[in-house]
Tab-separated table of C-alpha atoms and ligand atoms in Angstrom:
chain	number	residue	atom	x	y	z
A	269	UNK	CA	0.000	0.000	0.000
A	270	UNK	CA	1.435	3.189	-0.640
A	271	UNK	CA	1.711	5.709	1.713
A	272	UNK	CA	-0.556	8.440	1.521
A	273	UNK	CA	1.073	12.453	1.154
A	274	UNK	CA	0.251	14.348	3.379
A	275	UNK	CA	1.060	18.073	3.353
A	276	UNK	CA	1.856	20.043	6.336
A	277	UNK	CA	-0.325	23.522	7.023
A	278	UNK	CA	0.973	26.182	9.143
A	279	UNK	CA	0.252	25.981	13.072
A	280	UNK	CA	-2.140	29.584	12.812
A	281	UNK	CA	-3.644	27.704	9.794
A	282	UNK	CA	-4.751	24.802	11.496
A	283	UNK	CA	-6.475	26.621	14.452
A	284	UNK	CA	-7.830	29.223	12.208
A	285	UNK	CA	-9.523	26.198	10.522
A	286	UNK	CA	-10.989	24.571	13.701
A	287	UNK	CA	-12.295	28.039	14.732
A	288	UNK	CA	-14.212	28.635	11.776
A	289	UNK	CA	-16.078	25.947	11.515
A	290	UNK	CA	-19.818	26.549	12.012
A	291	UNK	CA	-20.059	24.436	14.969
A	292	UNK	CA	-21.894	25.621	18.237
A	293	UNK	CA	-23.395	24.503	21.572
A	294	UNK	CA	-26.985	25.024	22.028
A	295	UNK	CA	-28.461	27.548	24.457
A	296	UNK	CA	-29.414	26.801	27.868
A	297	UNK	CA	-30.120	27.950	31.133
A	298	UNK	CA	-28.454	27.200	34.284
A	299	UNK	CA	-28.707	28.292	37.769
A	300	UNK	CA	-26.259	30.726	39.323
A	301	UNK	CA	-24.541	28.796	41.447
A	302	UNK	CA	-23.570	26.261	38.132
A	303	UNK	CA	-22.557	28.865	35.974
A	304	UNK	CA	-18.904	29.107	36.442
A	305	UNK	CA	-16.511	28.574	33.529
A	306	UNK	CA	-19.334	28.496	31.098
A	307	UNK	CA	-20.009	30.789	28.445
A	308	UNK	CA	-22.974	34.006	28.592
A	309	UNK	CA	-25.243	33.555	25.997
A	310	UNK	CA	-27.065	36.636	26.262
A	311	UNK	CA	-25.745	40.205	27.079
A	312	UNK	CA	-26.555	40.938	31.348
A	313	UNK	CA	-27.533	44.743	32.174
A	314	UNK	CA	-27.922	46.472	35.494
A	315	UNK	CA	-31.221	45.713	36.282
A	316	UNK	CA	-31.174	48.954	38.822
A	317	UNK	CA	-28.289	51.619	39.547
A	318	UNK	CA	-25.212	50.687	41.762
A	319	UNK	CA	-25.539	52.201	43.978
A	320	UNK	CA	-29.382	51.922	44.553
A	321	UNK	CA	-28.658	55.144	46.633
A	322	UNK	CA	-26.434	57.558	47.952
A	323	UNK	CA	-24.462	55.642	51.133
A	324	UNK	CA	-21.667	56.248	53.145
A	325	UNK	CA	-18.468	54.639	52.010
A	326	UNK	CA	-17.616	54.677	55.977
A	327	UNK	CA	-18.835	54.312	59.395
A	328	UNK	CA	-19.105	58.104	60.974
A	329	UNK	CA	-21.723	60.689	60.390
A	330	UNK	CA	-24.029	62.041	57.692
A	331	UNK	CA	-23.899	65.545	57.786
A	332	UNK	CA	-24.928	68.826	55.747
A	333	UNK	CA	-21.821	70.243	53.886
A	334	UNK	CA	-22.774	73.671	54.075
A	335	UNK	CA	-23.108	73.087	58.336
A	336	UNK	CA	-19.121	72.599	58.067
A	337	UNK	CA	-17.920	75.863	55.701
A	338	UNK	CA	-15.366	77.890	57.680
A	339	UNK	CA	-14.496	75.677	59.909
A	340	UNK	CA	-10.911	75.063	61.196
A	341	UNK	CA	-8.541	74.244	64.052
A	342	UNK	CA	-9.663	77.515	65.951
A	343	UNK	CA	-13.053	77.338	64.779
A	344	UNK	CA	-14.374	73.845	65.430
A	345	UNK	CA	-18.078	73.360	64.000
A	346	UNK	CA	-20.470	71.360	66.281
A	347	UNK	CA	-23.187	69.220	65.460
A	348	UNK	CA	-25.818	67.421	67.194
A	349	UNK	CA	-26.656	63.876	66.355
A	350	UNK	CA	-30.080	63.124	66.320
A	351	UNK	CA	-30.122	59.518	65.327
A	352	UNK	CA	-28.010	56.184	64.874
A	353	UNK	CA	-28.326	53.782	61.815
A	354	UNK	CA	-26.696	50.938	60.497
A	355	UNK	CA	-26.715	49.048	57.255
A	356	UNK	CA	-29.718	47.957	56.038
A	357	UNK	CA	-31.738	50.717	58.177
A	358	UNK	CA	-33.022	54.014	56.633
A	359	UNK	CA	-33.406	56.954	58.944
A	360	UNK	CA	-36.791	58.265	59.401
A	361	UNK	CA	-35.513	62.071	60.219
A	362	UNK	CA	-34.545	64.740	57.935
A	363	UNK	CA	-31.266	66.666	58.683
A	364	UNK	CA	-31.767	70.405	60.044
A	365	UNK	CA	-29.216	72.914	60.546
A	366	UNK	CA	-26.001	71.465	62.238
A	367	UNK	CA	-27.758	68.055	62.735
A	368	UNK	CA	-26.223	64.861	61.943
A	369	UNK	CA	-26.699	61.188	62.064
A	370	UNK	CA	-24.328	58.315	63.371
A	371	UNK	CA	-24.238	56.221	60.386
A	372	UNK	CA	-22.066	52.922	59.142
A	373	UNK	CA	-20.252	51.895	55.990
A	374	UNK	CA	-23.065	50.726	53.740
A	375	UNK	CA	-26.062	52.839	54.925
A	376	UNK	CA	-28.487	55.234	52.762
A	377	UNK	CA	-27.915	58.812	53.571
A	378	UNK	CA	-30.134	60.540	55.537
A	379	UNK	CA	-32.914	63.480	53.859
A	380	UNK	CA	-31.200	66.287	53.637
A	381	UNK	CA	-27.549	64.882	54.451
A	382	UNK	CA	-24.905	65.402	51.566
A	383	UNK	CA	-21.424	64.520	53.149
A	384	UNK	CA	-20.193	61.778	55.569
A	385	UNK	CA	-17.470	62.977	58.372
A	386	UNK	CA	-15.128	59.809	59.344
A	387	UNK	CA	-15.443	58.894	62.964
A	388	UNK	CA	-11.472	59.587	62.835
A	389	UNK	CA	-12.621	63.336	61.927
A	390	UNK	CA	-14.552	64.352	64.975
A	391	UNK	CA	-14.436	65.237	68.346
A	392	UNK	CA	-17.117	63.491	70.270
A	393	UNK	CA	-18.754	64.823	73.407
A	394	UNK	CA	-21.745	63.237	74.466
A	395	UNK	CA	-24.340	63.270	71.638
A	396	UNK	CA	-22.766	65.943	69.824
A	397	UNK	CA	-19.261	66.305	68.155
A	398	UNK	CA	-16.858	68.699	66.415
A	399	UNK	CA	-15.103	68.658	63.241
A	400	UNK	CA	-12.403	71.233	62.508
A	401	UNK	CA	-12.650	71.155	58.569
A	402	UNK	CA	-15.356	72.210	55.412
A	403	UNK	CA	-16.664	69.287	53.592
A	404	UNK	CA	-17.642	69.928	50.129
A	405	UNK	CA	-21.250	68.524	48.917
A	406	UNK	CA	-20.530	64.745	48.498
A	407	UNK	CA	-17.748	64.290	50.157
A	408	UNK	CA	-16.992	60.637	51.544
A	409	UNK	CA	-20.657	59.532	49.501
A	410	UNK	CA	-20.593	56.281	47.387
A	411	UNK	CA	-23.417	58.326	44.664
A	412	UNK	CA	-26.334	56.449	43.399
A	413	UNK	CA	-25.653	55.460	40.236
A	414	UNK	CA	-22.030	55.999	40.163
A	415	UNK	CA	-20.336	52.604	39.475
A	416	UNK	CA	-23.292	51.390	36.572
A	417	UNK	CA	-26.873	52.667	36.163
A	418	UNK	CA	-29.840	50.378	34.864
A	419	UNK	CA	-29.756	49.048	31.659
A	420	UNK	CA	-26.108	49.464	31.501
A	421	UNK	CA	-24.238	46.126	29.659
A	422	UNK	CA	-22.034	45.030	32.783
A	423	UNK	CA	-21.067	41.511	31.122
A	424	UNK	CA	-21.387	40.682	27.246
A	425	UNK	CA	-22.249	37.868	25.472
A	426	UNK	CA	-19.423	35.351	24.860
A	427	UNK	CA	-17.521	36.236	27.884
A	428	UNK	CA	-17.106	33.469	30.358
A	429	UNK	CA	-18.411	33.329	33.706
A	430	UNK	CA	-15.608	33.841	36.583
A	431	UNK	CA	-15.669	34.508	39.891
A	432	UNK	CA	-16.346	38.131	39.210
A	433	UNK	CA	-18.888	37.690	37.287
A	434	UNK	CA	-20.989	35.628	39.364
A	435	UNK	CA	-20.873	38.741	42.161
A	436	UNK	CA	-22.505	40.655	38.846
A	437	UNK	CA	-25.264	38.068	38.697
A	438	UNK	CA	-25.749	37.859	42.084
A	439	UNK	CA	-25.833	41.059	42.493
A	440	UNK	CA	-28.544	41.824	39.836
A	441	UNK	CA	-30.608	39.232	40.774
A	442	UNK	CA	-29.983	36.810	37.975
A	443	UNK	CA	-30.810	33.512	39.859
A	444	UNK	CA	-31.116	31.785	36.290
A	445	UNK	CA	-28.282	32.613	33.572
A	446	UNK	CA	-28.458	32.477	30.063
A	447	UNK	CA	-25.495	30.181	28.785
A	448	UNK	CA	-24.123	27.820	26.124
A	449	UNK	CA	-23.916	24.216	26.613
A	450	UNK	CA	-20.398	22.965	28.092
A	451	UNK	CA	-19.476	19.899	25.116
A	452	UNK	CA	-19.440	16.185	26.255
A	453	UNK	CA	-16.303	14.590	25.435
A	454	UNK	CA	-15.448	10.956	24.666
A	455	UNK	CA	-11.706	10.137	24.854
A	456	UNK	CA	-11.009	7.182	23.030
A	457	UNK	CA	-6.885	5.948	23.561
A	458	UNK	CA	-5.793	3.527	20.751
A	459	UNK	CA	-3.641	0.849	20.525
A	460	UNK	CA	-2.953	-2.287	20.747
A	461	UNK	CA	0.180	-1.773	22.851
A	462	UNK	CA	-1.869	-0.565	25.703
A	463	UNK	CA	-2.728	-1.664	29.120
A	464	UNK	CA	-4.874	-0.272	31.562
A	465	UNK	CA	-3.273	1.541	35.238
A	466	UNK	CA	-4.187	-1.246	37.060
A	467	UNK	CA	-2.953	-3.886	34.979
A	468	UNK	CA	0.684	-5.315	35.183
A	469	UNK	CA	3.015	-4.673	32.334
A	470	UNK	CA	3.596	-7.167	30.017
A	471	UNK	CA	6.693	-7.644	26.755
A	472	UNK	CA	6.139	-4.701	24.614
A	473	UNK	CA	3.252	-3.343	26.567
A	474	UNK	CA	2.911	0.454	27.826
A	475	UNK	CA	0.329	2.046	30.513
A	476	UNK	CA	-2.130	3.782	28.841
A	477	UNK	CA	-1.400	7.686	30.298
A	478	UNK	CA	-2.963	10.162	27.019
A	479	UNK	CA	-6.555	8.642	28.362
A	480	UNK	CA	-6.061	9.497	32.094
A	481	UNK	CA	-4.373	12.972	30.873
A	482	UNK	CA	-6.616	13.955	28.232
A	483	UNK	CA	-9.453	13.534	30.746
A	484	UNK	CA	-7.533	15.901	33.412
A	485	UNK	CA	-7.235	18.543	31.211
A	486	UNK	CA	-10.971	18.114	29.635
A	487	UNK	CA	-12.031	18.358	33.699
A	488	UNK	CA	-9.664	21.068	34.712
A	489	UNK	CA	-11.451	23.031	31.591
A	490	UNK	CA	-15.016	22.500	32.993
A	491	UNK	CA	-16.229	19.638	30.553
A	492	UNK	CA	-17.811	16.306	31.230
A	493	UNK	CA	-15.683	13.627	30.277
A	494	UNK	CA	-16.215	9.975	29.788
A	495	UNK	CA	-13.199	7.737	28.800
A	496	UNK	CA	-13.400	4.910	26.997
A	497	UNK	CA	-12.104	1.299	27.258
A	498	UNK	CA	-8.769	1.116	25.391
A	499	UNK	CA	-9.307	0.701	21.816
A	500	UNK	CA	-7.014	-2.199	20.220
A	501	UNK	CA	-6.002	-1.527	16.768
A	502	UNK	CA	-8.558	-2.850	15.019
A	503	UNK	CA	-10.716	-1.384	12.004
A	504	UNK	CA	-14.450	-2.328	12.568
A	505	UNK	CA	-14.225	-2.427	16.023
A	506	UNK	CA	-12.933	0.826	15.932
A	507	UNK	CA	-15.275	2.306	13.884
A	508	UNK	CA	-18.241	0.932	16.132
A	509	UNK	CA	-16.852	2.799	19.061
A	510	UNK	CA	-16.489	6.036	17.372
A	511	UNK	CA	-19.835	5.906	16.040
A	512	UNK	CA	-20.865	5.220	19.447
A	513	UNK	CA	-19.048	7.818	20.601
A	514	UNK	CA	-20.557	10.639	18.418
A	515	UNK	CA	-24.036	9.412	18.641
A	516	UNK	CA	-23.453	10.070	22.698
A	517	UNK	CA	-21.018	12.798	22.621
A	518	UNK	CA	-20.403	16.025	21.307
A	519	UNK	CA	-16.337	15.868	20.659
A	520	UNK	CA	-14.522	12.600	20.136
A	521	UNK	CA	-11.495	12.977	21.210
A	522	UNK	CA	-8.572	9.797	19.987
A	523	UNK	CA	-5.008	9.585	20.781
A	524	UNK	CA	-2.586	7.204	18.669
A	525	UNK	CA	-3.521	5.612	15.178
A	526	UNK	CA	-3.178	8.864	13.116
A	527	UNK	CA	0.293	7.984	11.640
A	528	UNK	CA	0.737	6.116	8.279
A	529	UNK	CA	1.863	2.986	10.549
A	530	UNK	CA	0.555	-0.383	9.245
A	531	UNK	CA	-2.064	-0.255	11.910
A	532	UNK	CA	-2.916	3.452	12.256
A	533	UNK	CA	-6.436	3.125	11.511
A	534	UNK	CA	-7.768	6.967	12.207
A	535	UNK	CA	-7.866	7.787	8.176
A	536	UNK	CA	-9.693	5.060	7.447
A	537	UNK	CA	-12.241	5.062	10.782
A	538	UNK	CA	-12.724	9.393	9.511
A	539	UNK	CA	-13.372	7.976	5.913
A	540	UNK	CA	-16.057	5.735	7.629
A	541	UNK	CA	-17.996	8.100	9.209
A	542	UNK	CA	-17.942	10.140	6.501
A	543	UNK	CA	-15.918	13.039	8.272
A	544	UNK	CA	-14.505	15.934	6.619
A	545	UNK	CA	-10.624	16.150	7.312
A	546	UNK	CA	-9.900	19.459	8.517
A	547	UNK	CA	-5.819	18.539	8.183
A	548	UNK	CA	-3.726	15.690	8.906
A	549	UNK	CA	-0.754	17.139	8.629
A	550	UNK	CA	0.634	20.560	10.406
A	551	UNK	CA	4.210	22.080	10.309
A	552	UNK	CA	4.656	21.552	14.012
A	553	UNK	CA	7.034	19.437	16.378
A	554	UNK	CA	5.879	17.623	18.265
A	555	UNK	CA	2.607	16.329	16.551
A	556	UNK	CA	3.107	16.631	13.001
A	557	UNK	CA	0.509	13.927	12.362
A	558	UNK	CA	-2.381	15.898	14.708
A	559	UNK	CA	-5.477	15.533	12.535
A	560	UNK	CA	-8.845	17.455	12.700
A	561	UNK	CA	-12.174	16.041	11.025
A	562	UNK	CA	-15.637	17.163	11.040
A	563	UNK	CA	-18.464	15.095	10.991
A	564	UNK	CA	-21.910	15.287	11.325
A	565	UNK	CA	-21.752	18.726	12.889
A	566	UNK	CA	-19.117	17.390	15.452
A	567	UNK	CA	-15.714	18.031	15.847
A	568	UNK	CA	-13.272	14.900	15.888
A	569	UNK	CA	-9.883	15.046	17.291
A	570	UNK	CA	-7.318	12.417	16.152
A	571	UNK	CA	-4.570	13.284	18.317
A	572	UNK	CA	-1.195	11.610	18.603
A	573	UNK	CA	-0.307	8.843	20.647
A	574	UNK	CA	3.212	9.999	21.739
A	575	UNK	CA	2.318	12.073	25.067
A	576	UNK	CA	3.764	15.476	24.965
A	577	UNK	CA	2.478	15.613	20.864
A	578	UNK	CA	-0.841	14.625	22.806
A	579	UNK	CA	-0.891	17.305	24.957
A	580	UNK	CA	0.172	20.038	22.584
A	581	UNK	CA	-2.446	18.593	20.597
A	582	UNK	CA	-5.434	19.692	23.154
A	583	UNK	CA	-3.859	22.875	23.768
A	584	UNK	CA	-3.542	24.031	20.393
A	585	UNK	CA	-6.496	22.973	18.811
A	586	UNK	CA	-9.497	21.125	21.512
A	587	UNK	CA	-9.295	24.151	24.174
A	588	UNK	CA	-10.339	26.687	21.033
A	589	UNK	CA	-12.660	24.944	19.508
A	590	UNK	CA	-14.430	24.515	22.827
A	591	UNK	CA	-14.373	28.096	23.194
A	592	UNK	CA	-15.652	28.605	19.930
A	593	UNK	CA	-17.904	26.139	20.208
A	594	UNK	CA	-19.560	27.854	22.759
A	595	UNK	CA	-19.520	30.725	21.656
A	596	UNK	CA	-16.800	32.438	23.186
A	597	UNK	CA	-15.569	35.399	21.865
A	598	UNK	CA	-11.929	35.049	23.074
A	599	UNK	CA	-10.187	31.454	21.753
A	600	UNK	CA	-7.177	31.907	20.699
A	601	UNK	CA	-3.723	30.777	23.406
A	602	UNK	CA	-2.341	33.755	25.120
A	603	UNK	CA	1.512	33.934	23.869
A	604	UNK	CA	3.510	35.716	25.993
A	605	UNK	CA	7.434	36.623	26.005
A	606	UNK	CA	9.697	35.275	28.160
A	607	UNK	CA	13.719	35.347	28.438
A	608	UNK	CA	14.862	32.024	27.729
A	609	UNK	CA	17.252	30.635	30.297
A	610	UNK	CA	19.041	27.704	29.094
A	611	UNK	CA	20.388	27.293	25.346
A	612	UNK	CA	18.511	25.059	22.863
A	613	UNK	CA	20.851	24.242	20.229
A	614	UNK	CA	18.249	21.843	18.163
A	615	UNK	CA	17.207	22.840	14.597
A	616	UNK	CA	14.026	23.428	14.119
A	617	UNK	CA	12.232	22.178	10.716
A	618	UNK	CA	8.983	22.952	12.027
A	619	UNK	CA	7.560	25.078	14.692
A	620	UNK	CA	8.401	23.639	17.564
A	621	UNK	CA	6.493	23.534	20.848
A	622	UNK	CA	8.715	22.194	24.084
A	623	UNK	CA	6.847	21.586	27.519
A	624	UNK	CA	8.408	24.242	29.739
A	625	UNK	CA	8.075	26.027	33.358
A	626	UNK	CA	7.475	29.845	33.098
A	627	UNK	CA	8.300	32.131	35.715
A	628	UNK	CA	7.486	35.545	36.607
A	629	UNK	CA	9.070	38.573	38.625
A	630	UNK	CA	9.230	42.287	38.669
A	631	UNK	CA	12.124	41.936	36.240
A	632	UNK	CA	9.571	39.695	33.584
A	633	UNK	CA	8.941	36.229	32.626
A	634	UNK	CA	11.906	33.535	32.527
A	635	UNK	CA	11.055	30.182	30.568
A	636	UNK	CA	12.690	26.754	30.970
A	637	UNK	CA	12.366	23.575	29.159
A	638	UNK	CA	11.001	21.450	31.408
A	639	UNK	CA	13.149	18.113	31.212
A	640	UNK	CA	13.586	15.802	28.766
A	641	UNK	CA	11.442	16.658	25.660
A	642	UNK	CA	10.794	14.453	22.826
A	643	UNK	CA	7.789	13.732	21.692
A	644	UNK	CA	7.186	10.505	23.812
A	645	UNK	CA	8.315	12.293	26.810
A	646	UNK	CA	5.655	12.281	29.898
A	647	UNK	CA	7.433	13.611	32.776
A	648	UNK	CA	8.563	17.222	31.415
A	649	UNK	CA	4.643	17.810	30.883
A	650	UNK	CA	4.495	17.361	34.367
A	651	UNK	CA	6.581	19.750	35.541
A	652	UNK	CA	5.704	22.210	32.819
A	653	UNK	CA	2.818	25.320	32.947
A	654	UNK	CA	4.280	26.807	29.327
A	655	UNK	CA	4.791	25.603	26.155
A	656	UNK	CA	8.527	27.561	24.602
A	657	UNK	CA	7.268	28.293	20.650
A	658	UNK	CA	10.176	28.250	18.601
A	659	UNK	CA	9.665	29.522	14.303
A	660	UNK	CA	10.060	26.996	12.175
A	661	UNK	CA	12.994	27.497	9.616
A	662	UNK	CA	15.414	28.178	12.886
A	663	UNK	CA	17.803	27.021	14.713
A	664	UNK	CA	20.641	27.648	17.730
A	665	UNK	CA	18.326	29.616	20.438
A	666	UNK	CA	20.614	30.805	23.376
A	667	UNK	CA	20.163	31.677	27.126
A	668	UNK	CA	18.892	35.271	26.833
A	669	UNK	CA	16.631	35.044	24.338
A	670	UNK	CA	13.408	36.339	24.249
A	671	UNK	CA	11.065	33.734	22.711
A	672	UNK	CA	7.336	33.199	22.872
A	673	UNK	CA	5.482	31.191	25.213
A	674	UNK	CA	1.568	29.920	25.341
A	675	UNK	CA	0.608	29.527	28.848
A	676	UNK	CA	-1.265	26.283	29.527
A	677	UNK	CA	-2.358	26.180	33.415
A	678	UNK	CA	-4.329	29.305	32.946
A	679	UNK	CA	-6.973	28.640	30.382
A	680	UNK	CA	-7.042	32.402	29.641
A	681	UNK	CA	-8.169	33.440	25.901
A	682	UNK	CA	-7.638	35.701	23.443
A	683	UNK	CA	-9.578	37.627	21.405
A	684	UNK	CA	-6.984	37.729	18.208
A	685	UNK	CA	-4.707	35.533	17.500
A	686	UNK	CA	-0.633	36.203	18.693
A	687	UNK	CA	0.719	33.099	18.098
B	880	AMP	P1	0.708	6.233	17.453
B	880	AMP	O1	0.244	7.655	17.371
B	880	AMP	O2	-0.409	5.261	17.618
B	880	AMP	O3	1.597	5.892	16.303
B	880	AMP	O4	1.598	6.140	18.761
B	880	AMP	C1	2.777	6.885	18.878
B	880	AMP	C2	3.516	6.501	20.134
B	880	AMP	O5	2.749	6.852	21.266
B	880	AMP	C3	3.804	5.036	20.271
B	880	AMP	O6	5.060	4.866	20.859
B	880	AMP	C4	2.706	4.540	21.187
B	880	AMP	O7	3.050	3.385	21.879
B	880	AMP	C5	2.537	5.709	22.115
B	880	AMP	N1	1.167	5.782	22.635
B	880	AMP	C6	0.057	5.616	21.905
B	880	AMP	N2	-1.038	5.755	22.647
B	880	AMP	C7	-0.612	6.005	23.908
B	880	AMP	C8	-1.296	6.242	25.133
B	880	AMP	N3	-2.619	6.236	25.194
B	880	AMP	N4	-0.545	6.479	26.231
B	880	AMP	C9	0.803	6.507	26.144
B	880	AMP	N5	1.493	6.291	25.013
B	880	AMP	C10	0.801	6.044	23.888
B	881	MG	MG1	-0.800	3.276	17.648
């Protein structure tokens, strides 16, 4: 049989392609308190000002600005306090002239009250006090209104849901939010080589660790995962479990078998299901064999067996097209720089990508490789939280140089891509 030719596309021109593919989640709803990490699906505005009125940023006393003009160290102003409220409690009584009332961080101003004197301020005698300088009309008062008013956008569709955002919700009363699905994933590991954790190793056997893996990261990113039996290399067994696989799952994600070994099945399984081949082929190290299909509206990852290519795999192209897929408006890896610390003196055909450790300081960001790094390496993707990006067409990249990194722990997008 002759092997097939495959030609490589550019890195950017692979993800560009899994981006744009018109692929979605579905809308849905989901309570507050499950919304984290996914994706708005609707614009949210301020359902009423912030703040709802004019409060005291501090615990001390409401007063009437004009009560305080001219007054200084020789001329202390006095004022009579002529009630006490906390947060949560509105005063009934309406400020007259040099009246004030003892008030704490949070509460409404009284009627009539325009400044708040700190506690820190005053001179207290009994139930009256002095202050020895002018406020001006709204000093020390949070204004209603002043941080959003209603019907203000405060998040936007196709931004996801963090911590921060959730205060927004909560605080606008959004007990329900409007969202995109999160994908199901199948992870299917191939190969006939492959045992299960638990079992003991046999002649010419390996552990199975790209299922176990692939299903950490899929978690750490918020998606329900299930993982598959290991898959021996065989064709129509194979292609049963993928079709099961898409007929339960949204993304089916494969590791090994996309190679042009005697056994390396994934061309002909895709072929099967009728799939669309996105690429099969992409001018990267390692992982040059990464391949992207489409199939009945679902997105099918062939990744590579060899670890690290595995993991650069779901980096560069599963974690955007999950964002795209629902609907995010930021997908893209965030590249940063980084000084490179130790020489790499390899040539590089392709881009490569090497599992690394980034650091950061008030001088910048330092990047290391991360231990040994071929492509079958496991343990330098355990110590890494960077991938090093090197050009393709390069070689001979010393200590000191600045290169460019794509952050992996964070799972932080961007809106354009740098890379
Ligand atoms: P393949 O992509 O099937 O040609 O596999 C490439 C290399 O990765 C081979 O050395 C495989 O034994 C190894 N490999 C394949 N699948 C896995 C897996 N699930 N876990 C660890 N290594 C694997
Ligand atoms: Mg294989």
């Amino acid at each position: 049989m002759a092997v097939e030719k495959r030609n490589p596309i550019p890195v950017k021109e692979a993800i560009h392609r899994v981006v744009t593919q018109d692929i979605f989640t579905k809308h849905t709803t989901v309570n507050l308190e499950d919304s984290l990490g996914h994706i708005l699906s609707e614009d949210i505005v301020a359902t009423y000002d912030i703040p709802r009125f004019n409060k005291s940023p501090y615990d001390g006393f409401a007063i009437r600005s004009e009560d305080s003009a001219g007054a200084y160290s020789e001329n202390r102003k006095q004022f009579k306090v002529i009630d006490h409220i906390g947060a949560g409690s509105v005063s009934e009584k309406t400020l007259g002239q040099n009246e004030a009332v003892r008030i704490m961080t949070g509460a409404q101003l009284p009627e009539g009250a325009d400044a708040v004197v700190m506690f820190e301020q005053t001179v207290e005698d009994g139930d009256t006090f002095t202050i020895r300088k002018p406020f001006e009309a709204y000093e020390n008062v949070s204004l209603k209104g002043e941080e959003t008013t209603t019907g203000d956008v405060v998040l936007k569709k196709g931004q996801v849901i963090n911590p921060g955002a959730i205060a927004v919700l909560a605080t606008y009363g959004y007990t329900e939010v409007p969202v995109t699905q999160k994908p199901s994933v199948a992870i299917i590991a191939t190969g006939s080589e492959l045992l299960d954790v638990h079992e003991e190793l046999q002649p010419g056997k390996i552990r199975n660790s790209n299922g176990p893996m692939i299903q950490a990261l899929a978690e750490k990113f918020g998606l329900k995962v299930e993982n598959y039996k290991i898959q021996q290399d065989d064709l129509q067994s194979s292609i049963e479990v993928v079709k099961d696989a898409m007929a339960t799952h949204d993304i089916v994600i494969t590791t090994g078998g996309v190679s042009v070994g005697d056994f390396d099945y994934l061309p002909e399984i895709y072929k099967a299901v009728d799939a669309e081949v996105l690429f099969n082929k992409v001018g990267m190290r390692p992982g040059s064999v990464t391949t992207v299909a489409v199939a009945n509206g679902q997105y099918l990852f062939g990744l590579s067996g060899n670890p690290s290519a595995c993991f650069t795999g779901f980096e560069l192209f599963v974690k955007p097209a999950v964002q795209h897929m629902m609907g995010a408006t930021a997908y893209y890896p965030q590249v940063v720089k980084a000084t490179l610390m130790e020489d790499f003196s390899k040539a590089n055909p392709f881009t490569r990508f090497i599992r690394a450790h980034a650091s950061f300081s008030h001088s910048g960001a330092t990047v290391v490789p991360s231990g040994f790094n071929k492509s079958g390496a496991v343990v330098a993707i355990a110590h890494s939280n960077a991938m090093i990006m090197l050009p393709g067409g390069t070689r001979g990249f010393k200590a000191g140089h600045t290169v460019d990194v794509i952050l992996t722990e964070s799972n932080v997008f961007e809106e354009e891509m740098t890379l």
